[in-house]
XYZ file of C-alpha atoms in Angstrom:
666
model
C -36.624 79.105 70.281
C -36.717 77.150 67.304
C -40.005 76.952 65.547
C -42.455 74.037 65.777
C -42.389 71.701 62.383
C -45.654 71.613 60.760
C -46.945 68.331 59.868
C -47.655 66.880 56.395
C -50.661 68.392 54.636
C -53.125 65.225 54.002
C -52.245 65.950 49.827
C -48.208 65.408 50.698
C -48.763 61.761 52.155
C -49.156 59.623 49.383
C -45.477 61.133 47.890
C -44.359 60.528 51.266
C -45.534 56.938 51.592
C -44.319 56.054 47.231
C -40.446 57.275 48.572
C -40.568 54.787 51.641
C -41.798 52.108 49.376
C -39.199 52.657 46.853
C -36.218 53.234 49.264
C -37.583 49.719 50.646
C -37.598 48.692 47.198
C -34.094 49.048 46.506
C -32.704 48.571 49.686
C -33.984 45.061 49.681
C -32.823 44.021 45.724
C -29.245 45.352 47.055
C -29.620 42.613 50.072
C -30.847 40.336 46.876
C -27.617 40.837 44.790
C -25.719 40.214 47.639
C -27.075 36.453 48.234
C -27.164 35.704 44.898
C -23.928 34.036 43.552
C -21.368 35.314 41.337
C -21.738 33.590 37.597
C -18.156 31.121 37.459
C -16.439 33.334 35.331
C -17.815 36.101 37.459
C -16.152 34.748 40.861
C -13.403 32.781 38.858
C -9.450 34.543 39.111
C -9.061 36.632 35.784
C -6.926 35.462 33.003
C -3.350 36.725 32.998
C -0.318 36.812 30.543
C 3.484 36.680 31.452
C 5.700 36.616 28.527
C 9.501 36.552 28.783
C 12.272 36.142 26.554
C 12.039 32.545 26.494
C 8.773 31.298 27.889
C 4.906 32.579 27.583
C 2.682 31.615 30.773
C -1.296 31.917 30.432
C -2.650 31.450 33.981
C -6.808 31.210 34.690
C -6.016 29.728 38.266
C -7.284 26.465 37.439
C -5.025 26.163 34.151
C -1.757 27.236 33.742
C -0.361 26.923 30.095
C 3.373 27.078 29.512
C 4.857 27.443 25.854
C 8.052 28.623 24.303
C 9.046 31.777 23.216
C 8.790 32.122 20.059
C 8.528 28.625 18.801
C 4.825 28.018 20.268
C 5.937 24.283 21.641
C 4.054 23.552 25.066
C 6.399 22.885 27.949
C 3.978 22.674 30.734
C -0.029 22.095 31.724
C -0.314 22.865 35.047
C -3.608 22.099 36.979
C -5.085 22.729 40.298
C -1.951 21.453 42.560
C 0.047 19.817 39.661
C 2.758 22.091 38.594
C 3.030 19.789 35.264
C 0.899 16.803 33.557
C 2.977 16.765 30.651
C 6.295 14.834 30.723
C 8.820 16.850 31.883
C 11.669 14.103 30.957
C 10.966 15.071 27.763
C 13.213 17.553 26.161
C 10.877 21.120 26.265
C 9.982 20.477 22.333
C 8.349 17.288 22.839
C 6.322 17.288 24.971
C 2.706 19.071 23.717
C 3.579 20.131 20.023
C 1.542 20.627 16.612
C 3.453 18.423 13.503
C 3.384 17.755 9.907
C 5.168 15.012 8.425
C 5.555 17.185 4.279
C 8.219 16.627 1.341
C 8.267 18.534 -1.617
C 7.743 16.084 -4.889
C 10.664 17.374 -6.910
C 13.344 16.019 -3.749
C 13.260 12.160 -1.678
C 12.550 12.030 1.515
C 9.971 13.565 3.659
C 9.859 15.678 6.935
C 8.340 15.107 10.821
C 8.718 18.973 11.154
C 7.086 20.219 14.918
C 6.307 23.971 13.150
C 8.552 26.201 14.910
C 7.613 29.525 14.947
C 9.722 32.833 15.350
C 7.562 35.648 16.739
C 4.603 35.661 19.242
C 2.152 38.570 19.067
C -0.928 38.895 21.854
C -3.946 39.022 20.158
C -6.279 39.314 22.743
C -5.568 40.498 26.868
C -8.166 40.993 29.131
C -9.397 39.404 32.537
C -11.859 36.841 30.435
C -9.646 35.828 27.823
C -6.152 35.893 26.278
C -5.546 34.357 22.655
C -1.742 34.786 21.815
C -0.257 33.902 18.210
C 2.959 32.126 16.961
C 3.763 32.780 14.031
C 6.587 31.806 10.872
C 6.482 33.142 7.486
C 8.356 31.318 4.660
C 10.280 32.679 1.523
C 12.401 31.624 -0.736
C 15.529 31.914 1.365
C 14.036 29.234 3.772
C 14.554 26.657 0.599
C 14.949 23.547 3.215
C 11.815 23.913 5.132
C 8.081 23.629 4.587
C 6.429 26.314 2.492
C 3.643 27.628 4.238
C 3.187 30.045 6.571
C 2.137 29.333 10.302
C 0.102 30.698 12.394
C -0.325 28.126 15.945
C -3.310 30.136 18.120
C -3.884 29.586 21.890
C -6.834 30.300 24.314
C -7.906 30.335 26.947
C -11.062 31.897 28.832
C -11.629 32.801 32.450
C -13.209 30.001 34.360
C -12.268 27.549 31.694
C -10.694 24.202 33.081
C -9.417 23.538 29.640
C -7.642 25.889 26.619
C -8.333 25.643 23.173
C -5.696 25.742 20.070
C -6.085 25.794 16.016
C -3.811 26.512 13.665
C -3.831 28.244 10.268
C -1.572 27.276 7.348
C -1.128 29.041 4.328
C 0.501 28.316 0.572
C 0.380 31.559 -1.196
C 0.629 31.595 -4.644
C 3.577 30.785 -6.803
C 5.525 28.648 -3.835
C 6.735 25.220 -4.272
C 4.737 22.062 -4.929
C 4.074 20.474 -1.798
C 2.973 17.515 -0.148
C 1.069 16.937 3.617
C 0.963 13.544 4.397
C -0.157 13.860 8.255
C -1.627 17.018 10.528
C -1.948 16.604 14.207
C -1.547 17.354 17.751
C 0.916 15.615 20.040
C 0.484 15.712 24.014
C 3.153 13.547 25.617
C 1.770 12.906 29.395
C 3.550 12.386 32.926
C 4.412 8.956 33.051
C 4.288 8.501 36.808
C 0.889 10.111 36.318
C -1.395 8.410 33.775
C -1.814 4.833 33.417
C -5.402 4.178 32.227
C -6.650 5.213 28.735
C -9.992 5.713 28.195
C -11.014 5.743 24.432
C -15.152 5.281 24.827
C -17.468 3.493 27.153
C -16.226 -0.121 26.108
C -12.758 1.048 25.231
C -10.182 1.559 28.572
C -7.903 0.266 30.558
C -4.187 0.102 32.135
C -1.669 0.352 29.868
C 1.565 -0.654 29.305
C 4.869 1.758 29.985
C 7.008 2.719 27.471
C 9.332 0.531 28.963
C 7.080 -1.828 28.803
C 7.407 -1.833 24.797
C 10.955 -1.401 25.062
C 11.640 -4.386 26.592
C 8.538 -6.554 25.108
C 8.559 -8.617 22.013
C 8.030 -6.782 18.741
C 6.067 -8.725 16.399
C 5.264 -8.319 12.703
C 5.756 -4.379 12.569
C 7.698 -1.966 15.228
C 4.171 -0.691 16.623
C 3.062 -3.746 17.739
C 4.646 -5.290 20.417
C 4.125 -8.342 22.953
C 4.309 -7.395 26.383
C 7.014 -9.989 28.071
C 8.461 -8.196 31.715
C 5.480 -5.402 32.440
C 6.270 -5.076 36.334
C 1.869 -5.464 35.960
C 1.391 -8.722 35.524
C -1.993 -8.571 35.004
C -0.437 -7.100 31.675
C 2.039 -9.949 30.321
C 1.183 -11.718 27.589
C -1.066 -8.984 25.765
C 0.080 -7.424 22.480
C -0.234 -4.050 22.861
C -0.352 -1.809 19.359
C -1.437 2.042 18.842
C -3.637 0.935 15.949
C -6.058 -1.006 18.004
C -7.402 2.093 19.476
C -8.187 3.794 15.965
C -12.199 5.121 15.493
C -13.985 6.774 13.053
C -13.958 10.470 12.957
C -18.210 10.563 13.362
C -16.678 8.587 17.032
C -13.882 10.466 18.014
C -15.093 13.687 19.884
C -13.404 13.253 23.395
C -10.454 10.611 24.490
C -7.830 10.640 27.126
C -6.537 9.513 30.427
C -6.920 9.464 33.890
C -4.047 9.822 36.416
C -3.747 6.783 38.920
C -1.930 9.594 41.867
C -3.686 10.483 44.723
C -5.401 13.297 43.293
C -7.006 11.609 40.338
C -7.051 14.363 36.771
C -8.437 14.112 33.791
C -6.893 14.846 30.832
C -9.136 15.232 27.656
C -8.906 15.841 23.658
C -12.186 16.867 22.934
C -12.886 17.744 18.886
C -15.624 20.234 19.156
C -15.910 20.257 15.546
C -15.571 17.717 12.352
C -15.206 20.513 9.398
C -11.545 20.526 9.194
C -11.027 16.846 9.658
C -9.831 15.104 6.586
C -11.586 12.089 4.359
C -15.618 12.319 5.879
C -17.398 11.004 8.727
C -15.850 7.157 8.705
C -12.348 8.100 8.052
C -10.771 6.146 11.034
C -7.330 7.596 12.858
C -5.342 7.403 16.260
C -6.253 8.707 18.463
C -4.645 7.502 22.230
C -2.073 5.128 23.113
C 0.915 3.891 24.936
C 3.604 6.233 25.646
C 0.957 7.726 27.236
C 0.451 9.761 24.307
C -2.774 11.508 23.048
C -3.733 12.697 19.620
C -5.569 15.335 18.101
C -5.304 14.130 14.289
C -6.846 16.445 11.958
C -5.484 13.487 8.636
C -3.218 11.086 8.137
C -2.816 8.941 5.308
C -3.786 5.321 8.212
C -6.820 3.635 6.506
C -5.904 5.852 3.489
C -3.164 4.858 1.568
C 0.204 7.312 0.192
C -1.500 9.316 -1.866
C -3.976 10.578 0.442
C -3.154 14.142 2.141
C -2.659 17.537 0.908
C -1.252 17.886 -2.497
C -0.568 21.256 -3.678
C 0.763 22.039 -6.973
C 1.731 24.697 -9.740
C 1.594 27.400 -7.222
C -1.700 27.336 -5.968
C -3.117 29.177 -3.408
C -4.783 27.397 -0.386
C -5.714 28.305 3.033
C -6.898 26.238 6.105
C -7.678 26.681 9.569
C -7.376 22.885 11.885
C -9.469 23.450 15.159
C -10.180 25.201 17.142
C -9.450 21.644 19.464
C -10.339 22.213 23.374
C -7.850 20.079 25.880
C -10.361 19.990 29.061
C -8.375 18.941 32.336
C -10.711 17.615 35.693
C -10.734 15.838 38.793
C -13.727 14.548 41.303
C -13.620 15.108 44.975
C -14.198 11.314 45.624
C -11.244 10.366 43.050
C -14.089 8.210 41.150
C -12.831 8.027 37.834
C -16.129 6.919 36.337
C -17.020 10.325 36.997
C -13.768 11.955 35.614
C -14.909 10.528 32.355
C -19.081 10.856 32.559
C -18.045 14.955 33.247
C -15.625 14.714 30.157
C -18.227 13.190 27.848
C -20.760 15.738 29.267
C -18.182 18.941 28.992
C -18.026 17.585 25.120
C -21.547 17.983 24.533
C -21.383 21.364 25.174
C -18.276 22.147 23.640
C -19.633 20.629 20.378
C -23.120 22.692 21.070
C -20.832 25.555 21.388
C -19.535 25.117 17.583
C -18.901 27.041 16.055
C -17.421 29.589 18.779
C -17.808 33.010 18.582
C -14.174 33.513 20.613
C -11.870 33.134 18.356
C -10.286 36.210 17.200
C -8.626 34.967 13.934
C -10.766 36.594 10.485
C -10.086 32.909 9.098
C -12.726 30.985 11.660
C -16.137 32.608 10.961
C -18.905 32.503 13.237
C -22.234 31.425 13.013
C -23.839 34.265 11.453
C -20.821 34.689 8.650
C -21.946 31.211 7.831
C -24.381 29.129 5.704
C -26.817 26.093 6.036
C -28.772 23.957 3.526
C -31.487 21.764 3.861
C -33.606 19.171 1.731
C -34.705 15.228 1.529
C -33.153 12.417 0.392
C -34.390 9.862 -1.348
C -33.029 6.269 -3.084
C -34.576 4.742 -6.157
C -33.543 0.754 -6.288
C -36.613 -1.828 -6.297
C -38.937 0.931 -5.982
C -38.319 4.836 -4.566
C -38.297 5.194 -0.432
C -36.777 7.787 1.877
C -33.257 7.029 2.297
C -33.031 6.701 6.254
C -29.697 7.504 8.122
C -28.560 8.246 5.112
C -24.795 9.860 5.425
C -25.317 13.331 3.710
C -22.291 15.491 3.504
C -20.871 19.130 1.962
C -16.889 18.736 0.452
C -15.347 20.175 -2.110
C -16.158 19.756 -5.838
C -14.781 16.246 -7.285
C -15.999 12.671 -8.665
C -18.619 10.586 -7.035
C -17.099 9.587 -3.239
C -14.077 12.065 -3.484
C -14.648 13.318 -0.376
C -13.065 10.432 1.229
C -9.801 11.361 -0.451
C -10.377 14.672 0.481
C -8.302 16.843 3.108
C -7.585 20.117 1.259
C -10.440 21.717 1.976
C -13.522 21.380 4.495
C -16.552 18.673 5.119
C -19.874 18.871 6.808
C -21.842 16.158 7.296
C -25.522 15.180 8.899
C -27.304 12.394 8.796
C -31.011 12.236 7.416
C -33.904 11.448 10.050
C -36.358 8.827 9.597
C -38.675 10.572 7.136
C -35.218 11.082 4.723
C -34.968 15.450 5.729
C -31.517 16.600 6.076
C -30.670 19.881 7.449
C -26.614 21.556 8.002
C -25.936 24.333 9.743
C -22.710 26.609 10.408
C -21.129 25.987 6.952
C -18.493 28.298 5.666
C -19.248 30.329 3.079
C -18.436 28.550 -0.468
C -18.781 26.541 -3.215
C -19.344 22.718 -2.543
C -20.886 19.247 -4.360
C -23.304 17.309 -1.991
C -22.494 13.657 -1.554
C -24.085 10.911 0.133
C -24.240 7.591 0.701
C -26.925 5.046 2.047
C -26.400 2.147 4.597
C -28.274 -0.568 2.706
C -27.558 0.159 -0.289
C -24.551 -0.169 -2.582
C -23.225 3.386 -4.376
C -22.372 6.527 -3.614
C -24.448 10.163 -4.710
C -23.750 13.386 -5.482
C -25.625 16.354 -6.163
C -26.066 17.048 -10.016
C -25.257 21.011 -9.425
C -22.623 23.018 -7.551
C -23.828 23.927 -3.830
C -23.072 28.031 -3.210
C -23.124 28.620 0.912
C -23.497 32.541 1.517
C -23.601 34.306 4.905
C -26.703 34.338 6.445
C -28.754 32.144 3.901
C -30.042 28.791 3.813
C -30.127 27.038 0.385
C -33.174 24.647 0.403
C -33.035 21.514 -2.394
C -36.063 19.905 -2.301
C -36.075 16.007 -2.932
C -32.821 14.364 -3.846
C -33.338 11.480 -5.641
C -30.610 8.769 -5.415
C -30.902 6.058 -7.954
C -28.840 2.867 -6.441
C -26.828 1.602 -9.249
C -29.021 -1.847 -10.773
C -29.496 -4.096 -14.148
C -31.564 -6.555 -12.660
C -33.062 -8.284 -10.344
C -31.150 -9.861 -7.349
C -30.491 -13.393 -7.837
C -27.918 -13.696 -5.009
C -26.422 -11.319 -2.235
C -22.941 -11.608 0.319
C -22.852 -9.626 2.876
C -24.440 -5.988 3.753
C -23.732 -2.360 1.793
C -23.054 -0.390 4.757
C -19.002 0.071 3.514
C -17.848 -2.362 6.192
C -16.610 -5.940 6.456
C -17.769 -5.867 9.771
C -21.074 -8.658 9.116
C -18.764 -10.892 8.070
C -17.017 -13.908 10.449
C -14.012 -12.580 12.674
C -12.195 -14.646 14.090
C -10.655 -15.648 17.529
C -6.805 -14.484 17.849
C -4.317 -16.437 18.843
C -4.883 -16.803 22.075
C -0.878 -16.300 22.518
C -1.249 -12.990 20.682
C -3.998 -11.379 22.468
C -5.398 -7.529 23.919
C -7.879 -8.555 26.593
C -10.531 -5.640 26.202
C -11.151 -7.018 22.634
C -12.605 -10.388 24.388
C -16.503 -10.699 23.603
C -15.694 -6.556 22.272
C -18.188 -5.417 19.325
C -14.254 -4.540 17.918
C -13.334 -8.529 17.959
C -11.663 -7.429 14.222
C -9.624 -4.500 16.629
C -7.430 -7.753 17.494
C -4.190 -8.421 16.396
C -2.473 -11.102 13.770
C -6.144 -12.060 12.211
C -4.492 -11.971 9.112
C -2.903 -15.333 9.498
C -5.504 -17.003 10.903
C -6.875 -17.658 7.591
C -3.765 -20.211 7.479
C -5.442 -21.948 10.380
C -8.631 -22.215 8.797
C -7.825 -23.010 5.540
C -4.423 -24.485 5.657
C -4.933 -26.892 2.634
C -8.087 -25.433 0.217
C -9.449 -22.206 0.938
C -12.867 -20.921 1.132
C -15.832 -22.310 -1.004
C -19.484 -20.473 -0.028
C -22.291 -22.327 -1.521
C -25.325 -19.095 -2.103
C -28.793 -21.185 -0.556
C -26.629 -22.790 2.030
C -23.708 -20.938 3.307
C -23.694 -18.009 5.928
C -21.615 -15.043 5.944
C -21.529 -14.597 9.321
C -20.179 -17.678 9.805
C -18.377 -19.266 6.141
C -17.005 -15.544 4.799
C -13.770 -14.848 6.368
C -13.779 -11.016 6.614
C -10.761 -10.416 5.119
C -9.303 -12.403 1.576
C -5.840 -12.571 2.312
C -2.493 -14.416 1.309
C -2.067 -18.021 2.755
C 1.316 -18.899 4.755
C 2.728 -21.893 3.510
C 6.811 -23.018 3.764
C 7.287 -19.682 5.219
C 5.810 -17.672 2.283
C 2.554 -16.018 1.439
C 0.824 -17.416 -1.440
C -2.386 -16.328 -3.218
C -6.013 -17.578 -2.577
C -9.295 -18.366 -5.088
C -12.078 -18.103 -3.242
C -15.294 -19.953 -4.715
C -18.756 -18.492 -4.835
C -21.007 -21.430 -5.675
C -24.485 -21.281 -6.861
C -26.943 -22.409 -8.985
C -29.156 -21.039 -11.945
C -32.581 -22.116 -13.108
C -32.920 -21.104 -16.316
C -30.064 -18.838 -17.930
C -30.681 -15.991 -20.871
C -27.964 -16.623 -22.487
C -28.178 -13.891 -24.527
C -28.367 -11.158 -21.720
C -26.213 -9.538 -19.919
C -25.777 -10.686 -15.874
C -24.253 -8.369 -13.457
C -21.954 -8.900 -10.490
C -21.403 -5.859 -8.338
C -18.644 -6.054 -6.206
C -17.732 -3.377 -3.290
C -14.898 -3.684 -1.409
C -14.304 -2.149 1.943
C -10.553 -1.794 1.483
C -7.799 -2.694 -0.625
C -4.143 -3.297 0.322
C -2.047 -3.740 -2.666
C -4.513 -5.984 -4.029
C -5.699 -7.359 -7.789
C -9.002 -9.276 -7.319
C -9.501 -11.497 -10.611
C -12.947 -13.072 -11.364
C -13.254 -16.055 -13.230
C -16.448 -17.032 -14.362
C -17.005 -21.470 -14.312
C -13.137 -21.491 -15.441
C -10.271 -21.817 -12.700
C -7.133 -21.394 -15.231
C -4.393 -18.953 -13.289
C -2.784 -19.448 -16.703
C -5.654 -17.688 -18.561
C -6.637 -14.134 -18.636
C -9.120 -13.307 -16.181
C -12.830 -12.002 -17.024
C -11.832 -9.144 -15.120
C -9.181 -7.607 -13.331
C -9.549 -4.747 -10.632
C -5.163 -4.217 -11.229
C -3.313 -3.444 -8.209
C -5.135 -1.154 -5.991
C -4.976 0.072 -2.591
C -2.331 1.357 -0.101
C -5.223 1.512 3.077
C -3.599 -0.882 5.009
C -7.086 -1.087 7.197
C -5.341 -5.512 7.351
C -2.376 -4.602 9.098
C -4.008 -1.930 11.636
C -7.031 -3.979 12.282
C -9.438 -1.649 10.507
C -12.492 -3.049 9.112
C -12.608 -0.688 6.701
C -10.360 1.765 4.610
C -11.824 2.997 1.092
C -14.508 2.541 -0.676
C -14.415 1.175 -4.201
C -17.191 -0.367 -6.166
C -16.977 -2.445 -9.319
C -19.054 -3.930 -11.617
C -18.618 -6.201 -13.504
C -20.316 -7.740 -16.859
C -20.893 -11.212 -17.424
C -22.342 -12.798 -20.704
C -25.594 -15.128 -20.221
C -23.398 -17.093 -22.693
C -20.411 -17.816 -19.597
C -23.255 -19.100 -16.895
C -25.017 -22.621 -17.489
C -28.514 -24.092 -16.006
C -27.891 -25.905 -12.430
C -24.619 -25.455 -10.652
C -22.008 -22.383 -11.461
C -19.102 -21.194 -9.803
C -17.782 -17.564 -9.745
C -14.368 -17.887 -8.965
C -12.493 -14.778 -6.939
C -8.609 -14.817 -6.836
C -6.323 -12.266 -4.872
C -3.414 -12.723 -6.955
C -0.881 -10.658 -5.474
C 1.317 -12.873 -2.945
C 4.395 -12.046 -0.908
C 2.938 -10.191 2.324
C 0.855 -11.027 4.991
C -0.881 -7.781 4.620
C -1.916 -7.671 1.128
C -5.621 -8.573 0.411
C -9.096 -6.573 0.356
C -11.943 -6.679 2.390
C -15.189 -7.381 0.744
C -18.730 -4.823 1.916
C -20.892 -6.346 -0.288
C -21.235 -8.770 -3.399
C -24.025 -9.149 -5.244
C -25.567 -11.075 -8.942
C -28.443 -9.225 -10.591
C -29.542 -11.250 -13.614
C -30.805 -9.791 -17.033
């Protein structure tokens, strides 16, 4: 007979109740966890890597990247239901690739090199991340090839709608001298898919095709084509030129294309960081252009000149990491192009906030914990001492004042000061730098007096730094705004037969083609005369000092600045300051109250500049300030004239862009 179980005693009930409460809590928590959705990464398929003798595939279920093995060139980018957004009709090695232009200074000729690699190494292979490395090592048996060690890397993360790529270039000690004029990544997109290009909110349009350009009329140089026989009648009669879509590094964070197929797909080149780009924040370079083509440009001679680039001499050791950049792909369920662009901008903000990334596996790319910072305040001394508002402040390799604009060999880190002149730069690679600055509205460049050493995990405090602007006396008159561009001067309308419609009534009107020839239209017989006190530089100072086109020749031009002086200090010295925003094979000669070109000029710049900003529709190139001392005995009471002669003829693109001109009294 079964025994009866006694009921719990009074002192056991609290323990039983506690156990039931604990069991209920666990069951409820488990049910809540089942109801809470997994994170995007957890819910996404794992990243898969597949390697064959000829190709490497990385697939995360959203993006599928196919690369040639072992060269590391991109042959295919798949996105959702699209097998390949690159131009499949191109040869496999001409769809997506890193490239450089290089030369040996002891030999003739330069080389366009897509950096074929010779071996593959898997760096990381997990469900959450794949990183692979394509490498090529140089030795003296490879005498005809670029003397660099190359390490090209690609990263695909779980749940990511895009991929990352970066490269490490290294020139070992004792290797041959080397010039690298350009480094970039090029993507040649599917010609049947992509017709709509987006550079910014106010620079986006349907673009001509490669065939439209082939059958069009080439203008003054091969990049500029008048579209005459496009299948799209709206494009006929427009000019297409890739340089019209250049922009400053500081503005070049995302650009790309939106497809016109049933499923609208966006392809975007995102620059998450700027440290690896040459020339500082206002260096201009190419973005996307007709092809359809998108570029990630790290440095080039455009808007800088033939001497710009990496120059390695006397067997020096050099290593630099370019990137990572992010290639982002997106779409919209309603096929709304505006929504696709807005999403690309939001993603770019997210990527830039994550910089420096913590997932690249190369020891040559330090994460945030391995970097340092600097902070301080910039003040400017001109007529009086004031805080330097919105000034550009940056760390760049040690050099002379302003040398950062010629540098592409090292890393640069830039920011803007706040309204009180304070600045802070974080995420700086360890190393020795100079601190450089310039202030919009103030002529000249600043360099801090000592070297700045950045160490991991440390912040350098420099306190107040004071930039003393060049000045020898009070301002008697000035022309323009010292902002390192010619944007404030008169930019004419283009020839109505040579128009790019996107730049009609646009802030970057100077991007229109052929504006150099408009000077001759406006001044067919006599050159520009600017009268201080009566003329307005916004209307009366042509933005480019160029040659006049006369009888099929381009002849030098002489501009006049006419001004009155009341009392002249004949024993004193006056100072003429001329700041150039650009120069292209030009020579500016200055004469005072004497326009006899057969006599020696009072001052000459000599032949200067190769930045070619005039031909490439830039409003600035390399900045060059000059100071001209004028003895008071050369001036008179009453009317005076300063003659500025651009003395080098023969070419439509020879000339200068003035930034700012000022006459100071003794």
